[in-house]
Each structure stands twice: as C-alpha cells, then as structure tokens.
PDB file of C-alpha atoms and ligand atoms in Angstrom:
ATOM      1  CA  MET A 291      59.507  84.498 220.332  1.00 58.00           C
ATOM      2  CA  ARG A 292      61.147  87.885 219.864  1.00 75.00           C
ATOM      3  CA  VAL A 293      59.620  88.892 216.567  1.00 91.00           C
ATOM      4  CA  LEU A 294      56.235  90.642 216.774  1.00 95.00           C
ATOM      5  CA  LYS A 295      55.820  89.301 220.299  1.00 95.00           C
ATOM      6  CA  HIS A 296      52.909  91.613 221.038  1.00 96.00           C
ATOM      7  CA  LEU A 297      50.855  89.985 218.294  1.00 96.00           C
ATOM      8  CA  PHE A 298      51.398  86.530 219.765  1.00 96.00           C
ATOM      9  CA  ASP A 299      50.499  87.899 223.196  1.00 96.00           C
ATOM     10  CA  ASN A 300      47.300  89.326 221.687  1.00 97.00           C
ATOM     11  CA  ASN A 301      46.548  85.979 220.086  1.00 97.00           C
ATOM     12  CA  ARG A 302      46.923  84.018 223.329  1.00 97.00           C
ATOM     13  CA  ALA A 303      44.729  86.466 225.211  1.00 98.00           C
ATOM     14  CA  TRP A 304      42.109  86.288 222.440  1.00 96.00           C
ATOM     15  CA  ALA A 305      42.052  82.466 222.344  1.00 97.00           C
ATOM     16  CA  THR A 306      41.901  82.283 226.145  1.00 97.00           C
ATOM     17  CA  ASN A 307      38.980  84.705 226.233  1.00 96.00           C
ATOM     18  CA  ILE A 308      36.999  82.701 223.675  1.00 95.00           C
ATOM     19  CA  LYS A 309      37.683  79.401 225.473  1.00 96.00           C
ATOM     20  CA  GLN A 310      36.445  80.900 228.729  1.00 96.00           C
ATOM     21  CA  HIS A 311      33.081  81.565 227.090  1.00 95.00           C
ATOM     22  CA  ASP A 312      32.933  78.293 225.161  1.00 94.00           C
ATOM     23  CA  PRO A 313      35.529  75.605 225.992  1.00 95.00           C
ATOM     24  CA  ASP A 314      34.604  73.589 222.862  1.00 95.00           C
ATOM     25  CA  PHE A 315      34.682  76.568 220.487  1.00 95.00           C
ATOM     26  CA  PHE A 316      37.891  75.731 218.649  1.00 95.00           C
ATOM     27  CA  GLY A 317      37.260  71.989 218.719  1.00 94.00           C
ATOM     28  CA  LYS A 318      33.933  72.414 216.956  1.00 92.00           C
ATOM     29  CA  LEU A 319      35.354  74.875 214.426  1.00 93.00           C
ATOM     30  CA  ALA A 320      38.329  72.678 213.626  1.00 93.00           C
ATOM     31  CA  ALA A 321      35.962  69.878 212.659  1.00 90.00           C
ATOM     32  CA  GLN A 322      33.741  71.914 210.347  1.00 87.00           C
ATOM     33  CA  GLN A 323      32.934  75.390 209.044  1.00 88.00           C
ATOM     34  CA  SER A 324      29.439  76.229 207.859  1.00 93.00           C
ATOM     35  CA  PRO A 325      29.232  79.965 207.242  1.00 97.00           C
ATOM     36  CA  GLU A 326      26.072  81.375 205.695  1.00 98.00           C
ATOM     37  CA  TYR A 327      27.843  84.351 204.177  1.00 98.00           C
ATOM     38  CA  LEU A 328      30.586  85.083 201.673  1.00 98.00           C
ATOM     39  CA  TRP A 329      32.006  88.575 202.177  1.00 98.00           C
ATOM     40  CA  ILE A 330      33.814  90.225 199.261  1.00 98.00           C
ATOM     41  CA  GLY A 331      35.351  93.399 200.611  1.00 98.00           C
ATOM     42  CA  CYS A 332      38.217  95.850 200.347  1.00 98.00           C
ATOM     43  CA  ALA A 333      41.633  94.942 201.751  1.00 98.00           C
ATOM     44  CA  ASP A 334      41.635  98.261 203.668  1.00 98.00           C
ATOM     45  CA  SER A 335      42.710  97.603 207.277  1.00 98.00           C
ATOM     46  CA  ARG A 336      39.820  99.705 208.559  1.00 98.00           C
ATOM     47  CA  VAL A 337      37.162  97.416 207.091  1.00 98.00           C
ATOM     48  CA  PRO A 338      37.498  94.032 208.841  1.00 97.00           C
ATOM     49  CA  ALA A 339      34.580  91.797 207.870  1.00 97.00           C
ATOM     50  CA  ASN A 340      33.974  89.815 211.060  1.00 96.00           C
ATOM     51  CA  GLU A 341      34.163  92.784 213.401  1.00 96.00           C
ATOM     52  CA  ILE A 342      31.861  95.024 211.361  1.00 97.00           C
ATOM     53  CA  ILE A 343      29.040  92.504 211.269  1.00 97.00           C
ATOM     54  CA  GLY A 344      29.723  91.101 214.722  1.00 96.00           C
ATOM     55  CA  LEU A 345      30.397  87.523 213.652  1.00 95.00           C
ATOM     56  CA  LEU A 346      32.725  84.974 215.184  1.00 92.00           C
ATOM     57  CA  PRO A 347      35.274  82.819 213.351  1.00 94.00           C
ATOM     58  CA  GLY A 348      33.415  80.234 211.299  1.00 95.00           C
ATOM     59  CA  GLU A 349      30.460  82.480 210.496  1.00 96.00           C
ATOM     60  CA  VAL A 350      31.639  84.366 207.398  1.00 97.00           C
ATOM     61  CA  PHE A 351      33.863  83.262 204.503  1.00 98.00           C
ATOM     62  CA  VAL A 352      35.980  86.205 203.389  1.00 98.00           C
ATOM     63  CA  HIS A 353      37.669  87.384 200.210  1.00 98.00           C
ATOM     64  CA  ARG A 354      39.306  90.797 200.208  1.00 98.00           C
ATOM     65  CA  ASN A 355      41.271  92.698 197.591  1.00 98.00           C
ATOM     66  CA  VAL A 356      42.043  96.310 196.768  1.00 98.00           C
ATOM     67  CA  ALA A 357      38.731  98.079 196.135  1.00 98.00           C
ATOM     68  CA  ASN A 358      36.565  94.924 196.350  1.00 98.00           C
ATOM     69  CA  ILE A 359      36.688  94.130 192.641  1.00 98.00           C
ATOM     70  CA  VAL A 360      35.282  90.959 191.069  1.00 98.00           C
ATOM     71  CA  VAL A 361      37.056  90.335 187.771  1.00 98.00           C
ATOM     72  CA  HIS A 362      35.792  87.504 185.600  1.00 95.00           C
ATOM     73  CA  THR A 363      39.337  86.220 184.983  1.00 96.00           C
ATOM     74  CA  ASP A 364      40.557  86.509 188.600  1.00 98.00           C
ATOM     75  CA  PHE A 365      40.902  82.871 189.622  1.00 97.00           C
ATOM     76  CA  ASN A 366      41.596  83.826 193.217  1.00 98.00           C
ATOM     77  CA  CYS A 367      38.245  85.561 193.638  1.00 98.00           C
ATOM     78  CA  LEU A 368      36.395  83.057 191.457  1.00 98.00           C
ATOM     79  CA  SER A 369      37.837  80.141 193.441  1.00 98.00           C
ATOM     80  CA  CYS A 370      36.603  81.736 196.667  1.00 98.00           C
ATOM     81  CA  ILE A 371      33.151  82.216 195.189  1.00 98.00           C
ATOM     82  CA  GLN A 372      33.049  78.648 193.893  1.00 98.00           C
ATOM     83  CA  TYR A 373      34.178  77.133 197.178  1.00 98.00           C
ATOM     84  CA  ALA A 374      31.741  79.270 199.163  1.00 98.00           C
ATOM     85  CA  VAL A 375      28.774  78.538 196.905  1.00 98.00           C
ATOM     86  CA  GLU A 376      29.341  74.884 196.008  1.00 98.00           C
ATOM     87  CA  MET A 377      31.125  73.434 199.043  1.00 97.00           C
ATOM     88  CA  LEU A 378      30.011  75.673 201.890  1.00 97.00           C
ATOM     89  CA  GLN A 379      26.577  76.342 200.390  1.00 97.00           C
ATOM     90  CA  VAL A 380      26.491  79.943 201.560  1.00 98.00           C
ATOM     91  CA  LYS A 381      23.098  81.606 201.237  1.00 98.00           C
ATOM     92  CA  HIS A 382      24.337  85.163 200.797  1.00 98.00           C
ATOM     93  CA  ILE A 383      27.197  86.835 198.952  1.00 98.00           C
ATOM     94  CA  ILE A 384      27.862  90.339 200.261  1.00 98.00           C
ATOM     95  CA  VAL A 385      29.934  92.742 198.177  1.00 98.00           C
ATOM     96  CA  CYS A 386      30.910  95.480 200.601  1.00 98.00           C
ATOM     97  CA  GLY A 387      32.709  98.642 199.591  1.00 98.00           C
ATOM     98  CA  HIS A 388      33.504 101.637 201.737  1.00 98.00           C
ATOM     99  CA  TYR A 389      33.390 105.395 201.355  1.00 98.00           C
ATOM    100  CA  GLY A 390      36.762 107.084 200.978  1.00 97.00           C
ATOM    101  CA  CYS A 391      38.289 103.975 199.366  1.00 98.00           C
ATOM    102  CA  GLY A 392      41.898 104.749 198.419  1.00 97.00           C
ATOM    103  CA  GLY A 393      41.788 102.343 195.493  1.00 97.00           C
ATOM    104  CA  VAL A 394      38.678 103.965 194.060  1.00 98.00           C
ATOM    105  CA  LYS A 395      40.120 107.442 194.568  1.00 98.00           C
ATOM    106  CA  ALA A 396      43.382 106.468 192.880  1.00 97.00           C
ATOM    107  CA  ALA A 397      41.405 105.268 189.870  1.00 96.00           C
ATOM    108  CA  THR A 398      40.024 108.797 189.420  1.00 96.00           C
ATOM    109  CA  GLN A 399      43.524 110.246 189.162  1.00 95.00           C
ATOM    110  CA  ALA A 400      46.245 110.132 186.530  1.00 92.00           C
ATOM    111  CA  ASN A 401      49.215 109.371 188.814  1.00 92.00           C
ATOM    112  CA  GLN A 402      51.129 106.260 187.823  1.00 93.00           C
ATOM    113  CA  LEU A 403      51.343 103.891 190.811  1.00 94.00           C
ATOM    114  CA  GLY A 404      52.789 100.800 189.143  1.00 95.00           C
ATOM    115  CA  LEU A 405      51.339  97.315 188.844  1.00 95.00           C
ATOM    116  CA  ILE A 406      48.171  98.291 190.658  1.00 96.00           C
ATOM    117  CA  ASP A 407      47.237 100.675 187.836  1.00 96.00           C
ATOM    118  CA  ASN A 408      46.210  97.593 185.854  1.00 96.00           C
ATOM    119  CA  TRP A 409      43.922  96.444 188.674  1.00 97.00           C
ATOM    120  CA  LEU A 410      42.395  99.890 189.134  1.00 97.00           C
ATOM    121  CA  ARG A 411      41.675 100.084 185.411  1.00 97.00           C
ATOM    122  CA  HIS A 412      38.500  98.162 186.188  1.00 98.00           C
ATOM    123  CA  ILE A 413      37.301 101.122 188.244  1.00 98.00           C
ATOM    124  CA  LYS A 414      38.276 103.603 185.541  1.00 98.00           C
ATOM    125  CA  ASP A 415      36.007 101.590 183.224  1.00 98.00           C
ATOM    126  CA  ILE A 416      33.161 102.070 185.698  1.00 98.00           C
ATOM    127  CA  TYR A 417      33.893 105.796 185.909  1.00 98.00           C
ATOM    128  CA  GLN A 418      33.678 106.066 182.155  1.00 98.00           C
ATOM    129  CA  LYS A 419      30.361 104.178 182.097  1.00 98.00           C
ATOM    130  CA  TYR A 420      28.841 106.712 184.512  1.00 98.00           C
ATOM    131  CA  GLN A 421      30.990 109.698 183.523  1.00 98.00           C
ATOM    132  CA  ASP A 422      28.168 112.170 182.877  1.00 98.00           C
ATOM    133  CA  SER A 423      26.540 111.726 186.286  1.00 98.00           C
ATOM    134  CA  LEU A 424      29.895 111.577 188.114  1.00 98.00           C
ATOM    135  CA  ASP A 425      31.311 114.671 186.416  1.00 97.00           C
ATOM    136  CA  ALA A 426      28.161 116.533 187.491  1.00 98.00           C
ATOM    137  CA  ILE A 427      29.130 116.102 191.182  1.00 98.00           C
ATOM    138  CA  PRO A 428      31.242 119.208 192.001  1.00 97.00           C
ATOM    139  CA  ASP A 429      32.841 118.041 195.257  1.00 98.00           C
ATOM    140  CA  GLU A 430      35.688 115.552 194.782  1.00 96.00           C
ATOM    141  CA  THR A 431      34.984 113.624 197.995  1.00 97.00           C
ATOM    142  CA  ASP A 432      31.317 113.235 197.076  1.00 98.00           C
ATOM    143  CA  ARG A 433      32.298 112.175 193.568  1.00 98.00           C
ATOM    144  CA  VAL A 434      34.684 109.484 194.844  1.00 98.00           C
ATOM    145  CA  ASP A 435      32.060 108.287 197.328  1.00 98.00           C
ATOM    146  CA  ARG A 436      29.479 107.958 194.567  1.00 98.00           C
ATOM    147  CA  LEU A 437      32.013 105.993 192.514  1.00 98.00           C
ATOM    148  CA  CYS A 438      32.529 103.752 195.574  1.00 98.00           C
ATOM    149  CA  GLU A 439      28.786 103.002 195.492  1.00 98.00           C
ATOM    150  CA  LEU A 440      28.749 102.432 191.728  1.00 98.00           C
ATOM    151  CA  ASN A 441      31.746 100.118 192.066  1.00 98.00           C
ATOM    152  CA  VAL A 442      29.840  97.965 194.556  1.00 98.00           C
ATOM    153  CA  ILE A 443      26.808  97.843 192.269  1.00 98.00           C
ATOM    154  CA  GLU A 444      28.952  96.805 189.287  1.00 98.00           C
ATOM    155  CA  GLN A 445      30.732  94.120 191.330  1.00 98.00           C
ATOM    156  CA  VAL A 446      27.376  92.719 192.466  1.00 98.00           C
ATOM    157  CA  ASN A 447      26.533  92.404 188.786  1.00 98.00           C
ATOM    158  CA  ASN A 448      29.888  90.762 188.081  1.00 98.00           C
ATOM    159  CA  VAL A 449      29.266  88.174 190.813  1.00 98.00           C
ATOM    160  CA  CYS A 450      25.867  87.384 189.300  1.00 98.00           C
ATOM    161  CA  HIS A 451      27.331  87.056 185.807  1.00 97.00           C
ATOM    162  CA  THR A 452      29.660  84.231 186.879  1.00 97.00           C
ATOM    163  CA  THR A 453      28.877  80.684 185.806  1.00 96.00           C
ATOM    164  CA  ILE A 454      29.205  79.751 189.479  1.00 97.00           C
ATOM    165  CA  VAL A 455      26.264  81.817 190.685  1.00 98.00           C
ATOM    166  CA  GLN A 456      24.145  81.085 187.629  1.00 97.00           C
ATOM    167  CA  SER A 457      24.788  77.354 187.978  1.00 97.00           C
ATOM    168  CA  ALA A 458      23.708  77.542 191.619  1.00 98.00           C
ATOM    169  CA  TRP A 459      20.464  79.241 190.646  1.00 97.00           C
ATOM    170  CA  SER A 460      19.851  76.663 187.910  1.00 96.00           C
ATOM    171  CA  ARG A 461      20.198  73.910 190.534  1.00 96.00           C
ATOM    172  CA  GLY A 462      17.555  75.623 192.630  1.00 96.00           C
ATOM    173  CA  GLN A 463      20.066  76.720 195.272  1.00 97.00           C
ATOM    174  CA  ALA A 464      18.855  79.774 197.191  1.00 98.00           C
ATOM    175  CA  LEU A 465      21.544  82.427 196.799  1.00 98.00           C
ATOM    176  CA  ALA A 466      21.209  86.188 197.218  1.00 98.00           C
ATOM    177  CA  VAL A 467      23.884  88.674 196.167  1.00 98.00           C
ATOM    178  CA  HIS A 468      23.922  91.942 198.114  1.00 98.00           C
ATOM    179  CA  GLY A 469      25.650  95.313 197.696  1.00 98.00           C
ATOM    180  CA  TRP A 470      26.593  97.177 200.875  1.00 98.00           C
ATOM    181  CA  ILE A 471      28.785 100.131 201.707  1.00 98.00           C
ATOM    182  CA  TYR A 472      30.588 100.967 204.931  1.00 98.00           C
ATOM    183  CA  ASP A 473      31.187 104.432 206.362  1.00 98.00           C
ATOM    184  CA  LEU A 474      34.576 104.792 208.045  1.00 98.00           C
ATOM    185  CA  HIS A 475      33.341 107.857 209.939  1.00 97.00           C
ATOM    186  CA  ASP A 476      30.628 106.171 211.992  1.00 98.00           C
ATOM    187  CA  GLY A 477      31.259 102.441 211.539  1.00 98.00           C
ATOM    188  CA  LEU A 478      27.839 101.895 209.976  1.00 98.00           C
ATOM    189  CA  LEU A 479      26.838  99.788 206.995  1.00 98.00           C
ATOM    190  CA  GLN A 480      24.319 100.868 204.396  1.00 98.00           C
ATOM    191  CA  ASP A 481      22.425  98.506 202.118  1.00 98.00           C
ATOM    192  CA  LEU A 482      22.552  99.857 198.554  1.00 98.00           C
ATOM    193  CA  ASP A 483      19.358  97.935 197.837  1.00 98.00           C
ATOM    194  CA  VAL A 484      20.672  96.139 194.757  1.00 98.00           C
ATOM    195  CA  CYS A 485      20.055  92.581 195.933  1.00 98.00           C
ATOM    196  CA  ILE A 486      19.854  89.995 193.127  1.00 98.00           C
ATOM    197  CA  THR A 487      18.386  86.542 193.777  1.00 98.00           C
ATOM    198  CA  ARG A 488      17.593  85.021 190.388  1.00 96.00           C
ATOM    199  CA  PRO A 489      18.804  85.032 186.758  1.00 95.00           C
ATOM    200  CA  GLU A 490      15.755  86.960 185.525  1.00 95.00           C
ATOM    201  CA  GLU A 491      17.188  89.987 187.345  1.00 96.00           C
ATOM    202  CA  ILE A 492      20.334  90.174 185.200  1.00 95.00           C
ATOM    203  CA  PRO A 493      20.548  91.354 181.569  1.00 94.00           C
ATOM    204  CA  SER A 494      19.810  88.647 179.007  1.00 93.00           C
ATOM    205  CA  LEU A 495      23.236  89.135 177.402  1.00 94.00           C
ATOM    206  CA  TYR A 496      24.899  87.772 180.540  1.00 94.00           C
ATOM    207  CA  ARG A 497      22.318  85.088 181.249  1.00 93.00           C
ATOM    208  CA  MET A 498      23.504  81.591 180.428  1.00 88.00           C
ATOM    209  CA  ASP A 499      21.457  78.577 179.466  1.00 85.00           C
ATOM    210  CA  ILE A 500      23.194  76.364 181.987  1.00 77.00           C
ATOM    211  CA  HIS A 501      21.246  73.239 181.023  1.00 65.00           C
ATOM    212  CA  ARG A 502      22.283  73.542 177.368  1.00 49.00           C
ATOM    213  CA  THR A 503      25.962  74.076 178.069  1.00 47.00           C
ATOM    214  CA  ARG A 504      26.549  71.530 180.817  1.00 46.00           C
TER     215      ARG A 504
HETATM  216 ZN1   ZN B  56      39.164 100.456 199.948  1.00 88.20          ZN
END
C-alpha cells in the first residue's frame, strides 16, 4: 500500500490499541449500533464529533455539512435524522456549531464562491432576520460569532419543525433537541440553552396535527 500509507499505519495502530483494551470491541459493534445521540455539526476538520465529546465508535450518530445547516428539503440530512430517530431511537439530537465558522463568515460577505453560495444563502436569510441586532455589533469577529450562535438556534428550530421529530413526539418517544457551540480556541462546548423537548415549544404555524394527517 503506497498511497497514503501513513493513514493505514495510523488505522492499524488505532485498532490494535482499542482491541488491547477490549478484545470484543469491534465484534460487538459490528453486530449492532445503539447510539443515544445524533450529532449535526459543521464539516470543519477542527470539530470532530466523537473526540470533542469523548465518545467511542458506536456512541454517536453523525451528520456533518458546511455550517451545520438543516434544510427542510435536504434529503441527506433528513434521512440521517429519520434513521437516527426511528431506527436507532436516539434520545438526543445535538446541533453543534462553532465560533469562527468559515461558512458562516462567508455568508456575511459578498464574494462569489460558486455552488456553495446557494447553500450559504440559508445563513444570509438568518442574518437578515436578525439584521438590526447583528449590525449593532461593531467588531466583525464578534458579529460572525453571534451569527454562529443564531445559526445553531435556527437549525434547532428547523430540526423540530420536521415531520420526523414531530411524529416521534406524537408517538410518545422521548426526544430532546439541543443547541451547542464549540470554541476552537479552548476546545470547550457551550450549551446555548435552547433545548426543545415537545411540540408545545415550537410556534403553532410549524406544529403539525400528526394524527389527522397520518
Ligand atoms: Zn464551520
């Protein structure tokens, strides 16, 4: 194996280390996964889900995209949410953004980047929604960081507005949706305290009468 040999060397050392601590680790995981958490985070290489929250393979189901956006027509993200909620029966969905997010920052600027401009439009929409309070922040870094927080809060709402989450609640399934943010400078997570656990906590416009429509 000549191509990217160091990565395969890393992999063998990693697997050997885990097997030394638990010889059955991979055997058990291969048979079944039962994570309690779905992580929806940014694709940024500095924000790896498992490492940040100290969980092993099998303990967190992960979806990542640029700027941790949940779009109600994104079948990739929606499929992850559906699989996690209905098949894996996760108890928590964590939307985790991070300060200094390049995707969020790009959305505050006018430079044309290509295809991704269409994706980042969703963040421009959030900026416009909160434009007065954001424009009042004089420092650009602080302004982008506040938009990073607002983006997480809006994506938590988007998760809760899906038929998937609302159907789970209507079945009596315990499911909490959390909004967190990660600081690249110290490696620490902060809970934005926007946890939603039931349909009464979302605006009536987005609330669906699941029993009537299914
Ligand atoms: Zn990011």
